[in-house]
Short mmCIF file of C-alpha atoms and ligand atoms in Angstrom, two decimals:
data_model
loop_
_atom_site.label_atom_id
_atom_site.label_comp_id
_atom_site.label_asym_id
_atom_site.label_seq_id
_atom_site.Cartn_x
_atom_site.Cartn_y
_atom_site.Cartn_z
CA MET A 1 10.31 36.43 2.71
CA ALA A 2 10.75 33.79 4.91
CA SER A 3 8.32 30.59 5.22
CA SER A 4 7.29 29.21 8.37
CA LEU A 5 5.63 26.48 6.62
CA PHE A 6 8.38 23.86 6.46
CA GLY A 7 6.97 20.50 7.36
CA SER A 8 3.53 21.99 7.71
CA SER A 9 0.33 20.07 7.02
CA LEU A 10 -2.65 21.55 5.40
CA THR A 11 -5.70 19.96 6.37
CA LYS A 12 -8.12 23.20 6.18
CA GLU A 13 -7.69 26.86 5.46
CA LEU A 14 -7.58 27.47 9.38
CA ASP A 15 -4.23 25.75 9.58
CA LEU A 16 -2.84 28.81 7.86
CA ARG A 17 -2.35 32.44 9.17
CA PRO A 18 -3.11 34.71 6.96
CA ASP A 19 0.52 35.86 6.60
CA GLN A 20 1.33 32.40 5.65
CA PHE A 21 -1.56 32.39 3.09
CA THR A 22 -0.42 35.23 1.37
CA TYR A 23 3.08 33.98 1.53
CA LEU A 24 2.28 31.16 -0.42
CA LEU A 25 0.18 33.13 -3.08
CA ASP A 26 3.59 35.15 -3.46
CA LEU A 27 5.41 32.32 -3.96
CA ALA A 28 3.04 31.03 -6.52
CA ALA A 29 3.39 33.95 -8.35
CA THR A 30 7.04 34.10 -8.47
CA LEU A 31 6.78 30.44 -9.39
CA LYS A 32 4.34 31.00 -12.08
CA ARG A 33 6.70 33.73 -13.72
CA ASP A 34 9.80 31.60 -13.33
CA ARG A 35 7.74 28.62 -15.42
CA LYS A 36 6.48 31.13 -17.85
CA SER A 37 10.10 32.65 -18.56
CA GLY A 38 11.78 29.52 -18.75
CA THR A 39 13.84 29.69 -15.59
CA GLU A 40 12.29 27.59 -12.97
CA LYS A 41 14.72 25.95 -10.79
CA PRO A 42 13.77 22.47 -9.32
CA MET A 43 13.92 22.53 -5.84
CA LEU A 44 12.17 19.01 -4.75
CA THR A 45 14.95 16.72 -6.60
CA ARG A 46 14.59 13.19 -5.26
CA LYS A 47 11.28 13.91 -2.93
CA THR A 48 8.31 11.91 -3.57
CA ILE A 49 4.71 12.41 -2.43
CA ALA A 50 2.04 9.83 -1.96
CA LEU A 51 -1.22 10.68 -3.81
CA LEU A 52 -4.21 9.29 -2.25
CA PHE A 53 -7.49 9.47 -4.24
CA GLU A 54 -10.98 7.93 -2.85
CA LYS A 55 -12.86 10.26 -5.15
CA THR A 56 -11.93 11.42 -8.56
CA SER A 57 -10.26 14.51 -9.66
CA THR A 58 -8.49 15.79 -13.16
CA ARG A 59 -7.21 19.30 -12.06
CA THR A 60 -6.07 18.45 -8.41
CA ARG A 61 -4.21 15.45 -9.63
CA ALA A 62 -2.79 17.27 -12.80
CA ALA A 63 -1.58 19.93 -10.56
CA PHE A 64 0.02 17.64 -8.09
CA GLU A 65 1.83 15.68 -10.75
CA THR A 66 2.99 18.39 -13.09
CA ALA A 67 4.23 20.84 -10.00
CA ALA A 68 6.08 17.74 -8.55
CA ASN A 69 7.48 17.04 -12.07
CA HIS A 70 8.48 20.37 -12.86
CA GLN A 71 10.19 20.63 -9.01
CA GLY A 72 12.11 17.08 -9.79
CA ALA A 73 10.07 14.97 -7.39
CA ALA A 74 8.17 11.67 -7.80
CA VAL A 75 4.54 10.99 -7.28
CA THR A 76 2.87 7.73 -6.57
CA VAL A 77 -1.08 7.54 -7.08
CA PHE A 78 -3.03 5.28 -4.54
CA ASP A 79 -6.88 4.66 -5.05
CA PRO A 80 -8.85 2.18 -2.65
CA GLN A 81 -9.19 -0.25 -5.21
CA SER A 82 -5.33 -0.89 -6.16
CA SER A 83 -4.28 -0.40 -2.37
CA GLN A 84 -4.95 -1.63 1.12
CA ILE A 85 -6.29 1.85 2.58
CA GLY A 86 -9.17 1.61 4.72
CA HIS A 87 -10.72 -1.73 4.16
CA LYS A 88 -7.56 -3.77 5.44
CA GLU A 89 -5.41 -1.15 7.08
CA SER A 90 -5.89 1.69 9.05
CA ILE A 91 -5.55 5.33 7.89
CA ALA A 92 -3.10 5.37 11.28
CA ASP A 93 -0.92 2.46 10.13
CA THR A 94 -1.29 4.12 6.16
CA ALA A 95 -0.11 7.48 7.65
CA ILE A 96 3.09 5.42 9.33
CA VAL A 97 3.85 3.59 6.58
CA LEU A 98 3.78 6.37 4.13
CA SER A 99 5.71 8.38 6.35
CA ARG A 100 8.75 6.11 6.05
CA MET A 101 8.98 6.07 2.32
CA TYR A 102 7.25 9.58 1.30
CA ASP A 103 8.44 13.19 1.67
CA ALA A 104 4.38 14.11 1.84
CA ILE A 105 1.13 12.76 1.52
CA MET A 106 -1.82 14.11 -0.26
CA TYR A 107 -5.48 12.87 0.53
CA ARG A 108 -8.90 13.69 -1.35
CA GLY A 109 -11.89 11.87 -0.05
CA THR A 110 -15.03 12.08 1.92
CA ALA A 111 -13.97 12.56 5.67
CA GLN A 112 -12.77 15.62 6.78
CA GLU A 113 -11.53 13.44 10.02
CA THR A 114 -9.36 11.14 7.49
CA VAL A 115 -7.34 13.65 6.69
CA GLU A 116 -7.00 14.76 10.14
CA GLU A 117 -6.16 11.64 11.13
CA LEU A 118 -3.50 11.18 8.59
CA ALA A 119 -1.96 14.30 9.33
CA LYS A 120 -2.16 13.24 13.24
CA TYR A 121 -0.10 9.95 12.64
CA ALA A 122 1.86 11.23 9.97
CA THR A 123 5.46 12.64 10.30
CA VAL A 124 5.43 14.18 6.73
CA PRO A 125 3.32 17.11 5.82
CA VAL A 126 -0.19 16.12 4.91
CA TYR A 127 -2.50 18.04 2.49
CA ASN A 128 -5.95 17.85 1.96
CA ALA A 129 -6.94 17.95 -1.59
CA LEU A 130 -10.55 18.11 -1.01
CA THR A 131 -12.80 16.47 1.50
CA ASP A 132 -16.80 16.96 2.16
CA SER A 133 -16.04 19.75 4.46
CA TRP A 134 -12.95 21.87 2.77
CA HIS A 135 -10.86 22.49 -0.47
CA PRO A 136 -7.99 24.68 0.69
CA THR A 137 -5.61 24.04 -2.09
CA GLN A 138 -8.59 25.50 -4.29
CA MET A 139 -8.77 28.41 -1.91
CA LEU A 140 -5.01 29.50 -2.81
CA ALA A 141 -5.67 29.32 -6.84
CA ASP A 142 -9.10 31.33 -6.13
CA CYS A 143 -7.26 33.83 -4.25
CA LEU A 144 -4.58 34.01 -6.92
CA THR A 145 -6.70 34.13 -9.47
CA MET A 146 -8.70 37.14 -8.00
CA GLN A 147 -5.54 39.14 -7.33
CA GLU A 148 -4.55 38.53 -11.05
CA HIS A 149 -7.72 40.09 -12.00
CA SER A 150 -8.35 43.00 -9.74
CA LEU A 151 -6.53 46.09 -9.37
CA LYS A 152 -7.06 45.92 -5.76
CA PRO A 153 -5.37 44.00 -2.93
CA LEU A 154 -7.20 40.99 -1.99
CA ASN A 155 -8.64 42.76 1.35
CA GLU A 156 -10.63 45.34 -0.94
CA ILE A 157 -11.83 43.21 -3.30
CA LYS A 158 -15.82 41.99 -3.06
CA PHE A 159 -16.59 38.51 -4.27
CA THR A 160 -19.91 36.09 -4.08
CA TYR A 161 -20.60 32.94 -4.14
CA VAL A 162 -24.09 31.79 -5.29
CA GLY A 163 -25.22 27.99 -5.45
CA ASP A 164 -25.08 25.17 -2.87
CA ALA A 165 -23.13 27.00 -0.01
CA ARG A 166 -22.88 24.18 2.52
CA ASN A 167 -20.44 22.10 0.74
CA ASN A 168 -16.80 22.11 0.70
CA MET A 169 -16.58 25.27 -1.62
CA GLY A 170 -19.36 27.32 0.35
CA ASN A 171 -17.15 26.57 3.45
CA SER A 172 -13.96 26.96 1.96
CA LEU A 173 -14.70 30.44 0.42
CA LEU A 174 -16.49 31.72 3.84
CA ILE A 175 -13.66 31.04 5.75
CA THR A 176 -10.98 31.91 3.45
CA ALA A 177 -12.85 35.60 2.55
CA ALA A 178 -12.77 35.84 6.71
CA MET A 179 -9.32 35.15 7.17
CA MET A 180 -7.94 37.26 4.38
CA GLY A 181 -10.51 40.42 5.59
CA MET A 182 -12.46 40.48 2.39
CA SER A 183 -15.80 41.55 1.40
CA PHE A 184 -17.77 38.27 0.73
CA SER A 185 -21.41 37.33 0.01
CA ILE A 186 -23.38 34.26 -0.32
CA GLY A 187 -26.96 33.87 -2.04
CA ALA A 188 -28.27 30.63 -1.58
CA PRO A 189 -31.42 29.30 0.02
CA LYS A 190 -31.36 29.38 3.77
CA SER A 191 -31.20 25.21 3.88
CA LEU A 192 -27.91 25.06 1.86
CA TRP A 193 -26.34 27.78 3.80
CA PRO A 194 -23.18 26.81 5.78
CA ASP A 195 -23.54 25.47 9.54
CA GLN A 196 -24.44 28.17 11.83
CA GLU A 197 -21.53 27.70 13.63
CA LEU A 198 -19.34 28.16 10.80
CA ILE A 199 -20.85 31.35 10.01
CA THR A 200 -20.58 32.52 13.45
CA LYS A 201 -16.84 31.81 13.06
CA ALA A 202 -16.63 33.42 9.62
CA GLN A 203 -18.56 36.55 10.97
CA ALA A 204 -16.11 36.86 13.98
CA LEU A 205 -12.88 36.29 11.99
CA ALA A 206 -13.90 38.69 9.24
CA LYS A 207 -14.54 41.75 11.99
CA ALA A 208 -11.06 40.72 13.27
CA ASN A 209 -9.60 41.07 10.11
CA GLY A 210 -11.59 44.17 8.64
CA GLY A 211 -14.05 41.89 6.39
CA GLU A 212 -17.46 41.91 5.87
CA ILE A 213 -19.56 38.70 5.31
CA LEU A 214 -23.55 38.82 4.13
CA LEU A 215 -25.47 35.73 3.67
CA THR A 216 -28.87 36.61 1.88
CA GLU A 217 -31.22 34.10 0.12
CA SER A 218 -31.49 36.97 -2.59
CA ALA A 219 -28.74 35.97 -5.68
CA THR A 220 -29.13 39.70 -6.92
CA GLU A 221 -28.50 41.29 -3.47
CA ALA A 222 -25.73 38.94 -3.19
CA VAL A 223 -23.93 39.81 -6.20
CA ALA A 224 -24.55 43.50 -6.18
CA ASP A 225 -21.29 45.22 -6.99
CA SER A 226 -19.06 42.27 -6.54
CA GLU A 227 -15.82 42.16 -8.73
CA PHE A 228 -16.23 38.10 -8.81
CA VAL A 229 -19.03 35.51 -8.98
CA HIS A 230 -18.28 32.40 -8.09
CA THR A 231 -20.56 29.00 -8.43
CA ASP A 232 -20.08 25.57 -8.08
CA ILE A 233 -21.84 22.22 -9.19
CA TRP A 234 -25.33 21.81 -7.44
CA VAL A 235 -24.91 18.36 -6.80
CA SER A 236 -21.28 17.37 -5.17
CA MET A 237 -19.17 14.24 -5.59
CA GLY A 238 -20.38 11.20 -3.05
CA GLU A 239 -24.03 12.71 -3.31
CA PRO A 240 -26.66 10.62 -4.77
CA GLU A 241 -28.07 11.02 -8.48
CA SER A 242 -31.55 11.46 -6.99
CA ALA A 243 -30.49 14.85 -5.20
CA TRP A 244 -30.68 16.41 -8.47
CA LYS A 245 -34.22 17.16 -8.80
CA GLU A 246 -34.66 18.42 -5.09
CA ARG A 247 -31.49 20.63 -5.69
CA ILE A 248 -32.40 22.14 -9.26
CA ASP A 249 -35.78 23.08 -7.60
CA LEU A 250 -33.91 24.83 -4.52
CA LEU A 251 -31.09 26.50 -6.81
CA LYS A 252 -33.00 27.56 -9.80
CA PRO A 253 -32.92 31.05 -8.73
CA TYR A 254 -29.14 31.21 -7.79
CA ARG A 255 -28.23 29.99 -11.72
CA VAL A 256 -25.53 32.24 -12.95
CA ASN A 257 -27.04 33.49 -16.02
CA ALA A 258 -26.36 37.00 -17.95
CA LYS A 259 -29.01 38.62 -16.28
CA LEU A 260 -27.75 38.10 -12.89
CA MET A 261 -24.16 39.21 -14.18
CA LEU A 262 -25.89 42.43 -14.68
CA SER A 263 -26.13 43.19 -11.30
CA ALA A 264 -22.61 42.49 -10.11
CA ALA A 265 -19.85 45.34 -11.07
CA PRO A 266 -19.73 46.15 -14.72
CA THR A 267 -16.30 44.21 -15.04
CA ALA A 268 -17.37 41.24 -13.16
CA LYS A 269 -15.33 37.62 -13.82
CA PHE A 270 -17.34 34.45 -13.53
CA MET A 271 -15.18 31.71 -11.38
CA HIS A 272 -15.74 28.28 -10.85
CA CYS A 273 -13.59 25.49 -9.24
CA LEU A 274 -14.71 23.03 -12.16
CA PRO A 275 -16.08 20.82 -13.31
CA ALA A 276 -18.89 22.95 -14.45
CA LEU A 277 -22.28 21.88 -15.98
CA HIS A 278 -22.25 24.72 -18.70
CA ASP A 279 -23.58 23.06 -21.61
CA LEU A 280 -25.05 19.75 -23.00
CA ALA A 281 -21.80 17.88 -23.80
CA THR A 282 -21.78 15.77 -20.90
CA THR A 283 -24.23 12.85 -19.40
CA THR A 284 -24.89 14.49 -16.35
CA GLY A 285 -25.26 17.96 -17.69
CA LYS A 286 -27.85 16.32 -20.07
CA LYS A 287 -29.85 14.80 -17.62
CA ALA A 288 -29.77 17.84 -15.16
CA ALA A 289 -30.88 20.40 -18.13
CA LYS A 290 -33.86 18.37 -19.02
CA ILE A 291 -34.83 18.22 -15.18
CA LEU A 292 -34.03 21.88 -15.09
CA GLY A 293 -35.83 22.75 -18.39
CA VAL A 294 -32.92 24.55 -20.22
CA ASN A 295 -31.23 23.88 -23.59
CA ASP A 296 -27.56 24.80 -21.96
CA GLY A 297 -26.01 25.00 -18.72
CA ILE A 298 -27.15 24.33 -15.13
CA GLU A 299 -25.36 26.07 -12.18
CA VAL A 300 -23.84 28.65 -15.18
CA SER A 301 -25.56 29.37 -18.49
CA SER A 302 -23.69 28.72 -21.74
CA GLU A 303 -24.11 32.36 -22.38
CA VAL A 304 -21.99 33.44 -19.31
CA PHE A 305 -19.46 30.60 -19.54
CA ASP A 306 -18.52 31.19 -23.02
CA SER A 307 -18.09 35.00 -22.49
CA THR A 308 -15.27 36.95 -21.94
CA ALA A 309 -15.95 37.23 -18.17
CA ASN A 310 -15.54 33.61 -17.50
CA ILE A 311 -11.73 33.30 -15.90
CA ALA A 312 -12.48 29.83 -14.78
CA PHE A 313 -9.63 28.17 -16.99
CA ASP A 314 -7.21 30.81 -15.42
CA GLN A 315 -8.40 29.65 -12.06
CA ALA A 316 -7.49 25.79 -13.29
CA GLU A 317 -4.29 26.58 -14.24
CA ASN A 318 -3.44 28.55 -10.99
CA ARG A 319 -3.82 25.12 -9.25
CA LEU A 320 -0.83 24.07 -10.53
CA HIS A 321 1.15 27.11 -9.49
CA THR A 322 -0.09 27.45 -6.02
CA ILE A 323 0.32 23.67 -5.37
CA LYS A 324 3.49 23.93 -6.44
CA ALA A 325 4.22 27.04 -4.16
CA LEU A 326 2.92 24.43 -1.07
CA LEU A 327 5.18 21.66 -2.00
CA VAL A 328 8.07 23.87 -2.05
CA ALA A 329 7.02 25.96 0.91
CA THR A 330 6.51 22.81 3.12
CA LEU A 331 9.06 20.36 1.74
CA VAL A 332 12.24 22.86 1.19
CA ALA A 333 14.00 23.59 4.35
CA PRO A 334 14.74 27.25 5.03
N1 CP B 1 -11.44 21.90 -8.95
C1 CP B 1 -10.96 20.68 -8.65
O1 CP B 1 -10.70 19.98 -7.46
O2 CP B 1 -11.34 20.12 -9.61
P1 CP B 1 -11.00 18.15 -9.80
O3 CP B 1 -12.26 17.78 -9.15
O4 CP B 1 -10.86 17.79 -11.29
O5 CP B 1 -9.56 17.65 -9.20
N1 NVA B 2 -18.28 20.64 -4.32
C1 NVA B 2 -17.47 19.85 -5.76
C2 NVA B 2 -16.35 20.35 -5.94
C3 NVA B 2 -15.41 19.55 -7.04
C4 NVA B 2 -14.03 20.17 -7.08
C5 NVA B 2 -17.69 18.28 -5.19
O1 NVA B 2 -17.53 17.99 -4.07
O2 NVA B 2 -17.99 17.59 -5.89
#
């Protein structure tokens, strides 16, 4: 199993060929097994990774930091407040400077152009750890998780995403499903569908790879027979607080509750990249629940989130194993 990914950046899913995506999933499964059996060997000793955060993170930061630590690498976390990035120093200069000291650069922020600019000027691999457009490292974890919870190969799996489908998660799941030849449906109001250009591209890719893409405004039609039902928060990072009212009005019919799960396959699992508003334990969750007029979750009901169908925490753990695979594949010379 030879990787052709040494020295490569991952700015979006389409940077990878399907065989490279599969290679990363296989490597992640191996690294996960090694970690669990206590046989993991550090392959990134003395490597250094710069982690640039313009937006907040729990899982992605934790995954990059722990993956690096397990493999013997060191990280530095930068944010706009404690560095010159953006306000005093251009992205191009930042990329050049960091490339002189680090073996890789990770970026989480708003604009896709920023991570692409970093990759253009850096001489080391650059990883997109979420922009408004794409969340490619999340896709590796999502596919590994679906693979682990299904008896079928990835290209025979049918899965769904309901909710805000023109955000990073909607775009990324759509293009990943198309690349990997999966059967995928989106259930969302038309005004929250991905850009038409992206839909057309995904449909062509799916056709070439033996997959199927369905977009519908009916949540029940979307989830019909699906093995996995994904959703995401209804208002993403960087969107104004005032978006909640309008978004709740639009997305109310797409809430993942027990009734909607009944339309999916009998053994269907629930997935969410997290963080999720699934109860009243957060301030945002409380405020949104008041607008929605419920006493529990927003995009997912407490009943579903607390049930055995929920595999979102397996999905979260897999961020570690898949990000570790990405680091090893791109930083260890074959
Ligand atoms: N899923 C995900 O990216 O989580 P964080 O925002 O906590 O990193
Ligand atoms: N769509 C969400 C994903 C969080 C991991 C956001 O961008 O906030």
